[in-house]
Amino acid sequence: MEETRKYLDRIGIGAPRGESEKRFSDGGQYRFEVPGIQRPGAMAALIDAMEQQDVRVHRVTQTRGIMLLTDTEIEEMAGMARETGIELFLSVGPRATYDTSASARTPEGARIGYRLRGYDNLVYAVEDVKRAAELGVRGIVVYDEGLLWVLGRMRADGELPADLHLKVSAHCGHGNPASARLLQDIGADSLNPVRDLQIPMLASLREAIDISIDVHTENPKSSGGFIRHYEVPDIIRYAAPVYLKTGGSVAGHHGWETTEAQARERIRQVVLVRDMIERYYPEAVLSEGGDLSIPVGGG
């Protein structure tokens, strides 16, 4: 076993060595992300609540799919994000559960997750991303490793904007440092690992990669329903730079159509997590931004 550990260490997959010394470009250790904001109305309510509660949110994520938004809706959401100075991440629409796959709806076949089936669906997924990018969006949530590789190549070849940020969803099911390193190597700019990783497991991912790790601080019932608020200080210590994905327990499931009232409740959960950090790890450094993937004016 020791020989295996030595080899893994030589290829950059070493055991955790203590608290993370890695940071965002501005020196910050953590940022806040609110997932599940599907439409402009919910986003407007979230921004209003954010301002009323005087809390900083760095990223808003839409999870139902780009193809389920009109151009006008995307432009409205991008405009709000741009004016507020927050990131807007839209999710790739094509996925096995929207496709004709019967397997994806069975207990065993569900392991396909939201991955893509066949050539045409890969093309559709690329088109979804191109449309969002043309409308000014600079953050994309990806559910398929092959699509990530293609998008990374397209970005390098100038077929997609150089500042397009690619985020791997927890629905890809990755939770070990070798997988994390592979995703970073093929184009990922941030990684949302599976939701139930323990602190040492998150530390092992951080040891292997430099990109941000996005960690759910709470979850809807469909993905376990667990709440990790008291763990957040240690999540920051060992996983920084980290996005704290907060507000998920408001939803019934991934893709939940968040109401305006529920968007406000998600901000309340951000406040609860912020207060937990200030109480138990007050020296933690909140990122002010610097390299945020804020939407640009649509072309």
Short mmCIF file of C-alpha atoms in Angstrom, two decimals:
data_model
loop_
_atom_site.label_atom_id
_atom_site.label_comp_id
_atom_site.label_asym_id
_atom_site.label_seq_id
_atom_site.Cartn_x
_atom_site.Cartn_y
_atom_site.Cartn_z
CA MET A 1 0.00 0.00 0.00
CA GLU A 2 2.85 2.40 0.76
CA GLU A 3 4.24 1.97 -2.77
CA THR A 4 0.87 2.93 -4.21
CA ARG A 5 0.76 6.03 -2.01
CA LYS A 6 4.26 7.04 -3.12
CA TYR A 7 3.34 6.61 -6.78
CA LEU A 8 0.15 8.63 -6.44
CA ASP A 9 2.13 11.36 -4.74
CA ARG A 10 4.61 11.43 -7.65
CA ILE A 11 1.80 12.02 -10.15
CA GLY A 12 0.23 14.80 -8.11
CA ILE A 13 -2.40 12.85 -6.17
CA GLY A 14 -0.93 13.15 -2.71
CA ALA A 15 -2.55 12.68 0.67
CA PRO A 16 -3.88 15.86 2.33
CA ARG A 17 -1.17 17.82 4.13
CA GLY A 18 -3.30 20.02 6.39
CA GLU A 19 -5.30 23.18 5.86
CA SER A 20 -5.45 24.56 2.35
CA GLU A 21 -3.15 27.43 1.53
CA LYS A 22 -4.74 27.90 -1.91
CA ARG A 23 -6.87 30.98 -2.55
CA PHE A 24 -8.96 32.78 -5.14
CA SER A 25 -7.05 35.30 -7.23
CA ASP A 26 -7.95 38.13 -4.83
CA GLY A 27 -6.73 36.18 -1.79
CA GLY A 28 -10.20 35.15 -0.63
CA GLN A 29 -10.94 31.70 0.75
CA TYR A 30 -14.65 31.40 0.08
CA ARG A 31 -17.56 32.67 -1.99
CA PHE A 32 -21.32 32.11 -1.87
CA GLU A 33 -23.32 30.42 -4.62
CA VAL A 34 -27.11 30.11 -4.70
CA PRO A 35 -28.36 27.31 -6.98
CA GLY A 36 -31.77 26.65 -8.48
CA ILE A 37 -32.70 30.16 -9.64
CA GLN A 38 -34.52 29.23 -12.82
CA ARG A 39 -36.18 32.42 -14.12
CA PRO A 40 -35.84 36.23 -14.05
CA GLY A 41 -38.57 36.72 -11.40
CA ALA A 42 -36.83 34.49 -8.89
CA MET A 43 -33.49 36.11 -9.65
CA ALA A 44 -34.91 39.61 -9.10
CA ALA A 45 -36.36 38.52 -5.76
CA LEU A 46 -33.07 36.94 -4.73
CA ILE A 47 -31.09 40.09 -5.56
CA ASP A 48 -33.60 42.23 -3.66
CA ALA A 49 -33.33 39.97 -0.59
CA MET A 50 -29.54 39.94 -0.90
CA GLU A 51 -29.48 43.73 -0.75
CA GLN A 52 -31.98 43.89 2.12
CA GLN A 53 -29.98 41.37 4.17
CA ASP A 54 -26.67 43.02 3.24
CA VAL A 55 -25.10 39.71 2.28
CA ARG A 56 -22.76 39.00 -0.63
CA VAL A 57 -23.63 36.32 -3.19
CA HIS A 58 -21.02 35.71 -5.88
CA ARG A 59 -22.78 33.23 -8.13
CA VAL A 60 -26.33 32.29 -9.14
CA THR A 61 -26.92 28.98 -10.88
CA GLN A 62 -29.82 27.93 -13.10
CA THR A 63 -30.25 24.15 -13.25
CA ARG A 64 -33.19 23.32 -15.55
CA GLY A 65 -31.33 23.97 -18.80
CA ILE A 66 -30.50 26.74 -21.25
CA MET A 67 -32.95 25.36 -23.83
CA LEU A 68 -35.85 25.95 -21.41
CA LEU A 69 -35.19 29.70 -21.32
CA THR A 70 -36.17 32.18 -24.03
CA ASP A 71 -33.56 34.60 -25.37
CA THR A 72 -35.37 37.39 -23.54
CA GLU A 73 -35.23 35.51 -20.23
CA ILE A 74 -31.52 34.83 -20.63
CA GLU A 75 -30.85 38.47 -21.48
CA GLU A 76 -32.88 39.62 -18.47
CA MET A 77 -31.01 37.34 -16.10
CA ALA A 78 -27.64 38.26 -17.62
CA GLY A 79 -28.51 41.94 -17.32
CA MET A 80 -29.39 41.61 -13.63
CA ALA A 81 -26.21 39.67 -12.96
CA ARG A 82 -24.12 42.24 -14.80
CA GLU A 83 -25.69 45.17 -12.92
CA THR A 84 -25.27 43.43 -9.56
CA GLY A 85 -21.76 42.14 -10.26
CA ILE A 86 -22.52 38.46 -9.75
CA GLU A 87 -21.87 35.39 -11.84
CA LEU A 88 -24.71 33.76 -13.76
CA PHE A 89 -24.25 30.07 -14.54
CA LEU A 90 -26.68 28.36 -16.89
CA SER A 91 -26.92 24.57 -17.17
CA VAL A 92 -26.63 22.61 -20.39
CA GLY A 93 -30.15 21.57 -21.39
CA PRO A 94 -29.75 18.28 -23.29
CA ARG A 95 -29.40 15.41 -20.81
CA ALA A 96 -30.49 11.79 -20.57
CA THR A 97 -33.55 12.59 -18.48
CA TYR A 98 -34.86 15.01 -21.13
CA ASP A 99 -33.99 12.59 -23.92
CA THR A 100 -35.97 9.49 -24.93
CA SER A 101 -33.87 7.30 -22.62
CA ALA A 102 -35.93 4.72 -20.76
CA SER A 103 -32.83 3.51 -18.90
CA ALA A 104 -32.32 6.89 -17.23
CA ARG A 105 -35.66 6.44 -15.48
CA THR A 106 -34.85 3.07 -13.92
CA PRO A 107 -33.03 2.52 -10.59
CA GLU A 108 -29.99 0.98 -12.27
CA GLY A 109 -30.05 3.09 -15.41
CA ALA A 110 -30.15 6.28 -13.32
CA ARG A 111 -26.38 5.91 -13.04
CA ILE A 112 -26.17 7.64 -16.42
CA GLY A 113 -27.16 10.79 -14.56
CA TYR A 114 -27.57 13.77 -16.88
CA ARG A 115 -24.96 12.55 -19.37
CA LEU A 116 -25.49 12.61 -23.13
CA ARG A 117 -26.54 9.74 -25.38
CA GLY A 118 -25.28 9.56 -28.96
CA TYR A 119 -23.81 12.01 -31.43
CA ASP A 120 -26.84 14.23 -32.00
CA ASN A 121 -27.32 15.00 -28.33
CA LEU A 122 -23.68 16.04 -28.13
CA VAL A 123 -24.31 18.46 -31.00
CA TYR A 124 -27.45 19.77 -29.31
CA ALA A 125 -25.53 20.35 -26.08
CA VAL A 126 -22.81 22.33 -27.86
CA GLU A 127 -25.48 24.43 -29.56
CA ASP A 128 -27.06 25.13 -26.16
CA VAL A 129 -23.74 26.44 -24.86
CA LYS A 130 -23.04 28.50 -27.99
CA ARG A 131 -26.44 30.20 -27.70
CA ALA A 132 -25.87 31.16 -24.08
CA ALA A 133 -22.38 32.47 -24.85
CA GLU A 134 -23.72 34.57 -27.74
CA LEU A 135 -26.21 36.14 -25.32
CA GLY A 136 -23.37 37.15 -23.00
CA VAL A 137 -23.38 34.32 -20.45
CA ARG A 138 -19.90 33.37 -19.25
CA GLY A 139 -20.70 30.50 -16.86
CA ILE A 140 -21.83 27.03 -17.94
CA VAL A 141 -22.74 24.02 -15.79
CA VAL A 142 -21.73 20.76 -17.49
CA TYR A 143 -23.08 17.26 -16.74
CA ASP A 144 -21.03 15.16 -19.14
CA GLU A 145 -17.25 14.66 -19.14
CA GLY A 146 -17.08 14.20 -22.90
CA LEU A 147 -18.93 17.46 -23.44
CA LEU A 148 -16.52 19.14 -21.02
CA TRP A 149 -13.61 17.91 -23.13
CA VAL A 150 -15.22 19.20 -26.33
CA LEU A 151 -16.04 22.59 -24.81
CA GLY A 152 -12.52 22.89 -23.43
CA ARG A 153 -11.11 22.21 -26.91
CA MET A 154 -13.52 24.69 -28.50
CA ARG A 155 -12.51 27.36 -26.01
CA ALA A 156 -8.82 26.75 -26.69
CA ASP A 157 -9.44 26.87 -30.45
CA GLY A 158 -11.35 30.16 -30.28
CA GLU A 159 -14.72 28.59 -31.09
CA LEU A 160 -16.02 29.69 -27.68
CA PRO A 161 -15.07 32.78 -25.63
CA ALA A 162 -11.74 32.45 -23.86
CA ASP A 163 -13.34 33.67 -20.62
CA LEU A 164 -16.10 31.06 -20.63
CA HIS A 165 -16.06 29.30 -17.24
CA LEU A 166 -16.92 25.58 -17.22
CA LYS A 167 -18.31 24.13 -14.00
CA VAL A 168 -18.76 20.37 -13.48
CA SER A 169 -21.99 19.41 -11.71
CA ALA A 170 -22.30 17.09 -8.72
CA HIS A 171 -24.59 15.01 -10.94
CA CYS A 172 -21.51 13.72 -12.76
CA GLY A 173 -20.83 11.77 -9.57
CA HIS A 174 -17.14 12.54 -8.96
CA GLY A 175 -15.64 12.30 -5.49
CA ASN A 176 -11.97 11.31 -5.57
CA PRO A 177 -8.78 13.29 -6.29
CA ALA A 178 -7.85 11.41 -9.48
CA SER A 179 -11.23 12.16 -11.03
CA ALA A 180 -10.95 15.78 -9.92
CA ARG A 181 -7.51 16.08 -11.51
CA LEU A 182 -8.78 14.56 -14.77
CA LEU A 183 -11.65 17.05 -14.94
CA GLN A 184 -9.29 19.96 -14.31
CA ASP A 185 -6.96 18.69 -17.03
CA ILE A 186 -9.73 18.51 -19.67
CA GLY A 187 -11.11 21.98 -19.06
CA ALA A 188 -13.00 22.32 -15.79
CA ASP A 189 -12.69 25.68 -14.03
CA SER A 190 -14.60 24.57 -10.96
CA LEU A 191 -15.83 21.27 -9.61
CA ASN A 192 -18.94 20.38 -7.68
CA PRO A 193 -18.14 16.95 -6.22
CA VAL A 194 -20.76 14.57 -4.88
CA ARG A 195 -22.59 16.21 -2.04
CA ASP A 196 -21.74 13.96 0.92
CA LEU A 197 -17.93 14.03 0.95
CA GLN A 198 -16.43 14.26 4.43
CA ILE A 199 -13.88 16.95 5.29
CA PRO A 200 -10.80 14.71 4.74
CA MET A 201 -12.21 13.66 1.38
CA LEU A 202 -12.65 17.30 0.34
CA ALA A 203 -9.10 17.95 1.53
CA SER A 204 -7.83 15.18 -0.76
CA LEU A 205 -9.50 16.87 -3.74
CA ARG A 206 -7.94 20.18 -2.81
CA GLU A 207 -4.50 18.59 -2.63
CA ALA A 208 -4.85 17.39 -6.24
CA ILE A 209 -6.43 20.44 -7.96
CA ASP A 210 -6.15 24.21 -8.06
CA ILE A 211 -9.63 25.06 -9.42
CA SER A 212 -12.39 26.05 -7.02
CA ILE A 213 -14.41 23.34 -5.28
CA ASP A 214 -18.15 23.97 -4.97
CA VAL A 215 -19.66 22.40 -1.83
CA HIS A 216 -23.34 22.13 -0.92
CA THR A 217 -23.95 23.44 2.59
CA GLU A 218 -27.46 21.95 2.50
CA ASN A 219 -29.45 19.76 0.17
CA PRO A 220 -32.99 19.04 -0.99
CA LYS A 221 -34.60 15.82 0.20
CA SER A 222 -34.01 14.25 -3.22
CA SER A 223 -30.24 14.26 -2.62
CA GLY A 224 -30.21 13.42 1.08
CA GLY A 225 -31.62 16.49 2.77
CA PHE A 226 -28.58 16.93 5.02
CA ILE A 227 -27.44 20.32 6.35
CA ARG A 228 -23.74 21.06 6.97
CA HIS A 229 -23.77 24.56 8.49
CA TYR A 230 -21.56 23.65 11.47
CA GLU A 231 -19.05 22.03 9.12
CA VAL A 232 -18.66 25.14 6.97
CA PRO A 233 -15.66 26.61 8.87
CA ASP A 234 -13.72 23.39 8.31
CA ILE A 235 -14.92 23.15 4.72
CA ILE A 236 -13.31 26.55 4.17
CA ARG A 237 -10.14 25.59 6.03
CA TYR A 238 -9.51 22.43 4.05
CA ALA A 239 -11.16 23.06 0.65
CA ALA A 240 -10.36 26.73 -0.07
CA PRO A 241 -10.84 28.26 -2.55
CA VAL A 242 -14.43 27.12 -2.19
CA TYR A 243 -17.90 28.16 -3.30
CA LEU A 244 -20.44 27.50 -0.56
CA LYS A 245 -23.58 26.35 -2.38
CA THR A 246 -26.32 27.53 -0.08
CA GLY A 247 -30.11 27.42 -0.14
CA GLY A 248 -30.64 23.94 -1.54
CA SER A 249 -32.91 22.65 1.23
CA VAL A 250 -35.61 25.07 0.06
CA ALA A 251 -36.02 22.97 -3.10
CA GLY A 252 -37.80 19.67 -3.49
CA HIS A 253 -35.30 18.39 -6.04
CA HIS A 254 -32.71 19.42 -8.64
CA GLY A 255 -34.38 21.60 -11.26
CA TRP A 256 -36.96 22.84 -8.75
CA GLU A 257 -38.89 25.87 -10.02
CA THR A 258 -37.95 28.29 -7.26
CA THR A 259 -40.65 30.83 -6.41
CA GLU A 260 -39.86 34.42 -5.52
CA ALA A 261 -40.63 33.69 -1.86
CA GLN A 262 -38.31 30.66 -1.94
CA ALA A 263 -35.56 32.75 -3.56
CA ARG A 264 -35.76 35.07 -0.56
CA GLU A 265 -35.60 32.07 1.77
CA ARG A 266 -32.42 30.94 0.04
CA ILE A 267 -30.83 34.27 0.97
CA ARG A 268 -31.92 33.70 4.56
CA GLN A 269 -29.92 30.47 4.48
CA VAL A 270 -26.90 32.34 3.16
CA VAL A 271 -27.22 34.65 6.18
CA LEU A 272 -27.29 31.62 8.50
CA VAL A 273 -24.09 30.24 6.96
CA ARG A 274 -22.41 33.65 7.00
CA ASP A 275 -23.22 33.99 10.70
CA MET A 276 -21.80 30.52 11.36
CA ILE A 277 -18.52 31.56 9.70
CA GLU A 278 -18.35 34.81 11.66
CA ARG A 279 -18.98 32.92 14.91
CA TYR A 280 -16.55 30.02 14.47
CA TYR A 281 -13.99 31.16 11.88
CA PRO A 282 -14.07 34.97 11.87
CA GLU A 283 -10.62 35.20 10.32
CA ALA A 284 -11.79 33.43 7.14
CA VAL A 285 -11.42 35.74 4.14
CA LEU A 286 -14.49 36.36 1.99
CA SER A 287 -13.55 36.84 -1.66
CA GLU A 288 -14.44 40.22 -3.10
CA GLY A 289 -14.37 38.90 -6.66
CA GLY A 290 -11.59 39.80 -9.03
CA ASP A 291 -12.04 36.99 -11.54
CA LEU A 292 -15.81 36.48 -11.46
CA SER A 293 -17.49 35.17 -14.62
CA ILE A 294 -19.93 38.05 -14.88
CA PRO A 295 -22.03 38.17 -18.08
CA VAL A 296 -20.95 40.52 -20.82
CA GLY A 297 -23.16 42.46 -23.23
CA GLY A 298 -24.76 39.99 -25.66
CA GLY A 299 -23.54 39.90 -29.25
#
